[in-house]
Amino acid sequence: QVQLVESGGGLVQAGGSLRLSCAASGRTFSRSDMGWFRQAPGKEREFVAAISWSGGSTYYAESVKGRFTISRDNAKNTVSLQMNSLKFEDAAVYYCAAGLSLGERRPSRWDYWGQGTQVTVSS
């Protein structure tokens, strides 16, 4: 089992950057694919990015490709999401997820979730 706690959310101006972190506990972290999802008010939770257990493969939603970077440190049990050139439409609650789900963009296919961290983008 994996427990996940996100941090790093906050208020940022459009065009700015923010780095989200997810601290994981549990023996299976290093064998879990990790993902980031987001959910804006009134919208469904959507896939943002994912990284394989080894860190060797990454996937991104088209809307964030080239702006966001997902990474992980298995020695520290953390996964991060570097977000650059933030846009108004990036504002949402961001969730960290874990599972054997690489390439799977449906939230229902991921096993473990954090509580989320709010990202607000201002003008």
PDB file of C-alpha atoms in Angstrom:
ATOM      1  CA  GLN A   1       0.000   0.000   0.000  1.00  0.00           C
ATOM      2  CA  VAL A   2       1.139   3.573  -0.689  1.00  0.00           C
ATOM      3  CA  GLN A   3       0.249   6.759   1.176  1.00  0.00           C
ATOM      4  CA  LEU A   4       0.651  10.035  -0.697  1.00  0.00           C
ATOM      5  CA  VAL A   5       0.913  13.638   0.488  1.00  0.00           C
ATOM      6  CA  GLU A   6       1.144  16.518  -1.979  1.00  0.00           C
ATOM      7  CA  SER A   7       2.704  19.903  -1.327  1.00  0.00           C
ATOM      8  CA  GLY A   8       3.867  22.960  -3.215  1.00  0.00           C
ATOM      9  CA  GLY A   9       0.603  24.360  -4.445  1.00  0.00           C
ATOM     10  CA  GLY A  10      -0.199  28.034  -4.186  1.00  0.00           C
ATOM     11  CA  LEU A  11      -0.889  31.251  -6.015  1.00  0.00           C
ATOM     12  CA  VAL A  12       1.213  32.084  -9.064  1.00  0.00           C
ATOM     13  CA  GLN A  13       0.962  34.641 -11.826  1.00  0.00           C
ATOM     14  CA  ALA A  14       0.248  33.542 -15.349  1.00  0.00           C
ATOM     15  CA  GLY A  15       3.517  32.740 -17.040  1.00  0.00           C
ATOM     16  CA  GLY A  16       5.144  31.812 -13.771  1.00  0.00           C
ATOM     17  CA  SER A  17       6.379  28.521 -12.387  1.00  0.00           C
ATOM     18  CA  LEU A  18       5.507  26.221  -9.537  1.00  0.00           C
ATOM     19  CA  ARG A  19       6.898  22.903  -8.363  1.00  0.00           C
ATOM     20  CA  LEU A  20       4.637  20.332  -6.802  1.00  0.00           C
ATOM     21  CA  SER A  21       5.944  17.488  -4.704  1.00  0.00           C
ATOM     22  CA  CYS A  22       4.406  14.262  -3.570  1.00  0.00           C
ATOM     23  CA  ALA A  23       5.858  12.386  -0.624  1.00  0.00           C
ATOM     24  CA  ALA A  24       5.077   8.706  -0.593  1.00  0.00           C
ATOM     25  CA  SER A  25       5.277   6.129   2.128  1.00  0.00           C
ATOM     26  CA  GLY A  26       4.928   2.437   1.761  1.00  0.00           C
ATOM     27  CA  ARG A  27       7.145  -0.375   0.680  1.00  0.00           C
ATOM     28  CA  THR A  28       5.875  -0.509  -2.869  1.00  0.00           C
ATOM     29  CA  PHE A  29       6.609   3.069  -3.936  1.00  0.00           C
ATOM     30  CA  SER A  30       9.703   2.205  -5.925  1.00  0.00           C
ATOM     31  CA  ARG A  31       7.719  -0.386  -7.856  1.00  0.00           C
ATOM     32  CA  SER A  32       4.771   1.912  -8.555  1.00  0.00           C
ATOM     33  CA  ASP A  33       4.136   4.074 -11.538  1.00  0.00           C
ATOM     34  CA  MET A  34       3.298   7.598 -10.424  1.00  0.00           C
ATOM     35  CA  GLY A  35       0.988  10.145 -11.917  1.00  0.00           C
ATOM     36  CA  TRP A  36      -0.352  13.630 -11.533  1.00  0.00           C
ATOM     37  CA  PHE A  37      -3.964  14.514 -12.204  1.00  0.00           C
ATOM     38  CA  ARG A  38      -5.898  17.722 -11.765  1.00  0.00           C
ATOM     39  CA  GLN A  39      -9.467  18.748 -11.231  1.00  0.00           C
ATOM     40  CA  ALA A  40     -10.902  22.189 -11.796  1.00  0.00           C
ATOM     41  CA  PRO A  41     -14.260  23.246 -10.332  1.00  0.00           C
ATOM     42  CA  GLY A  42     -17.131  21.688 -12.221  1.00  0.00           C
ATOM     43  CA  LYS A  43     -14.856  19.507 -14.306  1.00  0.00           C
ATOM     44  CA  GLU A  44     -13.803  15.899 -14.216  1.00  0.00           C
ATOM     45  CA  ARG A  45     -10.432  14.845 -12.918  1.00  0.00           C
ATOM     46  CA  GLU A  46      -7.996  14.736 -15.803  1.00  0.00           C
ATOM     47  CA  PHE A  47      -4.623  13.205 -16.472  1.00  0.00           C
ATOM     48  CA  VAL A  48      -1.608  15.511 -16.432  1.00  0.00           C
ATOM     49  CA  ALA A  49       1.539  13.394 -16.401  1.00  0.00           C
ATOM     50  CA  ALA A  50       2.887   9.998 -15.427  1.00  0.00           C
ATOM     51  CA  ILE A  51       6.261   8.392 -14.848  1.00  0.00           C
ATOM     52  CA  SER A  52       7.253   4.750 -14.752  1.00  0.00           C
ATOM     53  CA  TRP A  53       8.549   3.072 -11.607  1.00  0.00           C
ATOM     54  CA  SER A  54      12.100   3.331 -12.920  1.00  0.00           C
ATOM     55  CA  GLY A  55      11.733   6.892 -14.135  1.00  0.00           C
ATOM     56  CA  GLY A  56      12.661   5.786 -17.595  1.00  0.00           C
ATOM     57  CA  SER A  57       9.340   6.573 -19.243  1.00  0.00           C
ATOM     58  CA  THR A  58       7.148   9.631 -18.972  1.00  0.00           C
ATOM     59  CA  TYR A  59       3.806  10.612 -20.443  1.00  0.00           C
ATOM     60  CA  TYR A  60       2.102  13.979 -20.638  1.00  0.00           C
ATOM     61  CA  ALA A  61      -1.248  15.380 -21.544  1.00  0.00           C
ATOM     62  CA  GLU A  62      -1.048  17.393 -24.743  1.00  0.00           C
ATOM     63  CA  SER A  63      -2.132  20.504 -22.896  1.00  0.00           C
ATOM     64  CA  VAL A  64       0.975  20.486 -20.677  1.00  0.00           C
ATOM     65  CA  LYS A  65       3.572  18.939 -22.946  1.00  0.00           C
ATOM     66  CA  GLY A  66       6.648  21.142 -23.159  1.00  0.00           C
ATOM     67  CA  ARG A  67       5.667  23.122 -20.064  1.00  0.00           C
ATOM     68  CA  PHE A  68       5.455  20.516 -17.302  1.00  0.00           C
ATOM     69  CA  THR A  69       8.060  17.965 -16.263  1.00  0.00           C
ATOM     70  CA  ILE A  70       7.467  14.969 -14.038  1.00  0.00           C
ATOM     71  CA  SER A  71      10.332  13.365 -12.150  1.00  0.00           C
ATOM     72  CA  ARG A  72      10.879  11.002  -9.255  1.00  0.00           C
ATOM     73  CA  ASP A  73      13.489  10.154  -6.675  1.00  0.00           C
ATOM     74  CA  ASN A  74      13.034   6.607  -5.455  1.00  0.00           C
ATOM     75  CA  ALA A  75      15.696   7.050  -2.800  1.00  0.00           C
ATOM     76  CA  LYS A  76      13.625   9.839  -1.249  1.00  0.00           C
ATOM     77  CA  ASN A  77      10.213   8.385  -2.101  1.00  0.00           C
ATOM     78  CA  THR A  78       9.150  11.533  -3.877  1.00  0.00           C
ATOM     79  CA  VAL A  79       7.677  12.486  -7.211  1.00  0.00           C
ATOM     80  CA  SER A  80       7.622  16.052  -8.480  1.00  0.00           C
ATOM     81  CA  LEU A  81       5.870  18.081 -11.110  1.00  0.00           C
ATOM     82  CA  GLN A  82       7.696  21.150 -12.375  1.00  0.00           C
ATOM     83  CA  MET A  83       5.189  23.486 -13.962  1.00  0.00           C
ATOM     84  CA  ASN A  84       6.419  26.337 -16.141  1.00  0.00           C
ATOM     85  CA  SER A  85       4.642  28.939 -18.262  1.00  0.00           C
ATOM     86  CA  LEU A  86       1.498  28.471 -16.233  1.00  0.00           C
ATOM     87  CA  LYS A  87      -1.791  29.430 -17.819  1.00  0.00           C
ATOM     88  CA  PHE A  88      -5.144  30.328 -16.330  1.00  0.00           C
ATOM     89  CA  GLU A  89      -6.495  26.977 -17.461  1.00  0.00           C
ATOM     90  CA  ASP A  90      -3.881  25.172 -15.360  1.00  0.00           C
ATOM     91  CA  ALA A  91      -5.614  26.291 -12.172  1.00  0.00           C
ATOM     92  CA  ALA A  92      -6.991  23.256 -10.359  1.00  0.00           C
ATOM     93  CA  VAL A  93      -6.494  20.927  -7.452  1.00  0.00           C
ATOM     94  CA  TYR A  94      -3.571  18.692  -8.346  1.00  0.00           C
ATOM     95  CA  TYR A  95      -3.515  15.107  -7.161  1.00  0.00           C
ATOM     96  CA  CYS A  96      -0.696  12.616  -6.942  1.00  0.00           C
ATOM     97  CA  ALA A  97      -1.557   9.032  -7.787  1.00  0.00           C
ATOM     98  CA  ALA A  98       0.180   5.670  -7.645  1.00  0.00           C
ATOM     99  CA  GLY A  99      -0.414   2.333  -9.274  1.00  0.00           C
ATOM    100  CA  LEU A 100       0.755  -0.051 -11.953  1.00  0.00           C
ATOM    101  CA  SER A 101      -0.962   2.209 -14.412  1.00  0.00           C
ATOM    102  CA  LEU A 102       1.581   3.749 -16.725  1.00  0.00           C
ATOM    103  CA  GLY A 103      -0.071   4.940 -19.892  1.00  0.00           C
ATOM    104  CA  GLU A 104      -3.489   4.783 -18.258  1.00  0.00           C
ATOM    105  CA  ARG A 105      -5.188   8.166 -18.288  1.00  0.00           C
ATOM    106  CA  ARG A 106      -8.406   7.183 -16.580  1.00  0.00           C
ATOM    107  CA  PRO A 107      -8.353   8.077 -12.877  1.00  0.00           C
ATOM    108  CA  SER A 108     -10.250   4.901 -12.035  1.00  0.00           C
ATOM    109  CA  ARG A 109      -7.239   2.860 -13.111  1.00  0.00           C
ATOM    110  CA  TRP A 110      -4.979   4.319 -10.458  1.00  0.00           C
ATOM    111  CA  ASP A 111      -4.962   2.716  -7.020  1.00  0.00           C
ATOM    112  CA  TYR A 112      -3.782   5.300  -4.513  1.00  0.00           C
ATOM    113  CA  TRP A 113      -4.421   9.020  -4.223  1.00  0.00           C
ATOM    114  CA  GLY A 114      -3.270  11.963  -2.205  1.00  0.00           C
ATOM    115  CA  GLN A 115      -5.551  14.660  -0.829  1.00  0.00           C
ATOM    116  CA  GLY A 116      -4.571  17.215  -3.441  1.00  0.00           C
ATOM    117  CA  THR A 117      -2.937  20.617  -3.477  1.00  0.00           C
ATOM    118  CA  GLN A 118      -4.503  23.767  -4.900  1.00  0.00           C
ATOM    119  CA  VAL A 119      -2.883  25.669  -7.741  1.00  0.00           C
ATOM    120  CA  THR A 120      -4.289  29.112  -8.487  1.00  0.00           C
ATOM    121  CA  VAL A 121      -3.157  31.165 -11.469  1.00  0.00           C
ATOM    122  CA  SER A 122      -3.686  34.917 -11.388  1.00  0.00           C
ATOM    123  CA  SER A 123      -3.267  37.703 -13.897  1.00  0.00           C
TER     124      SER A 123
END
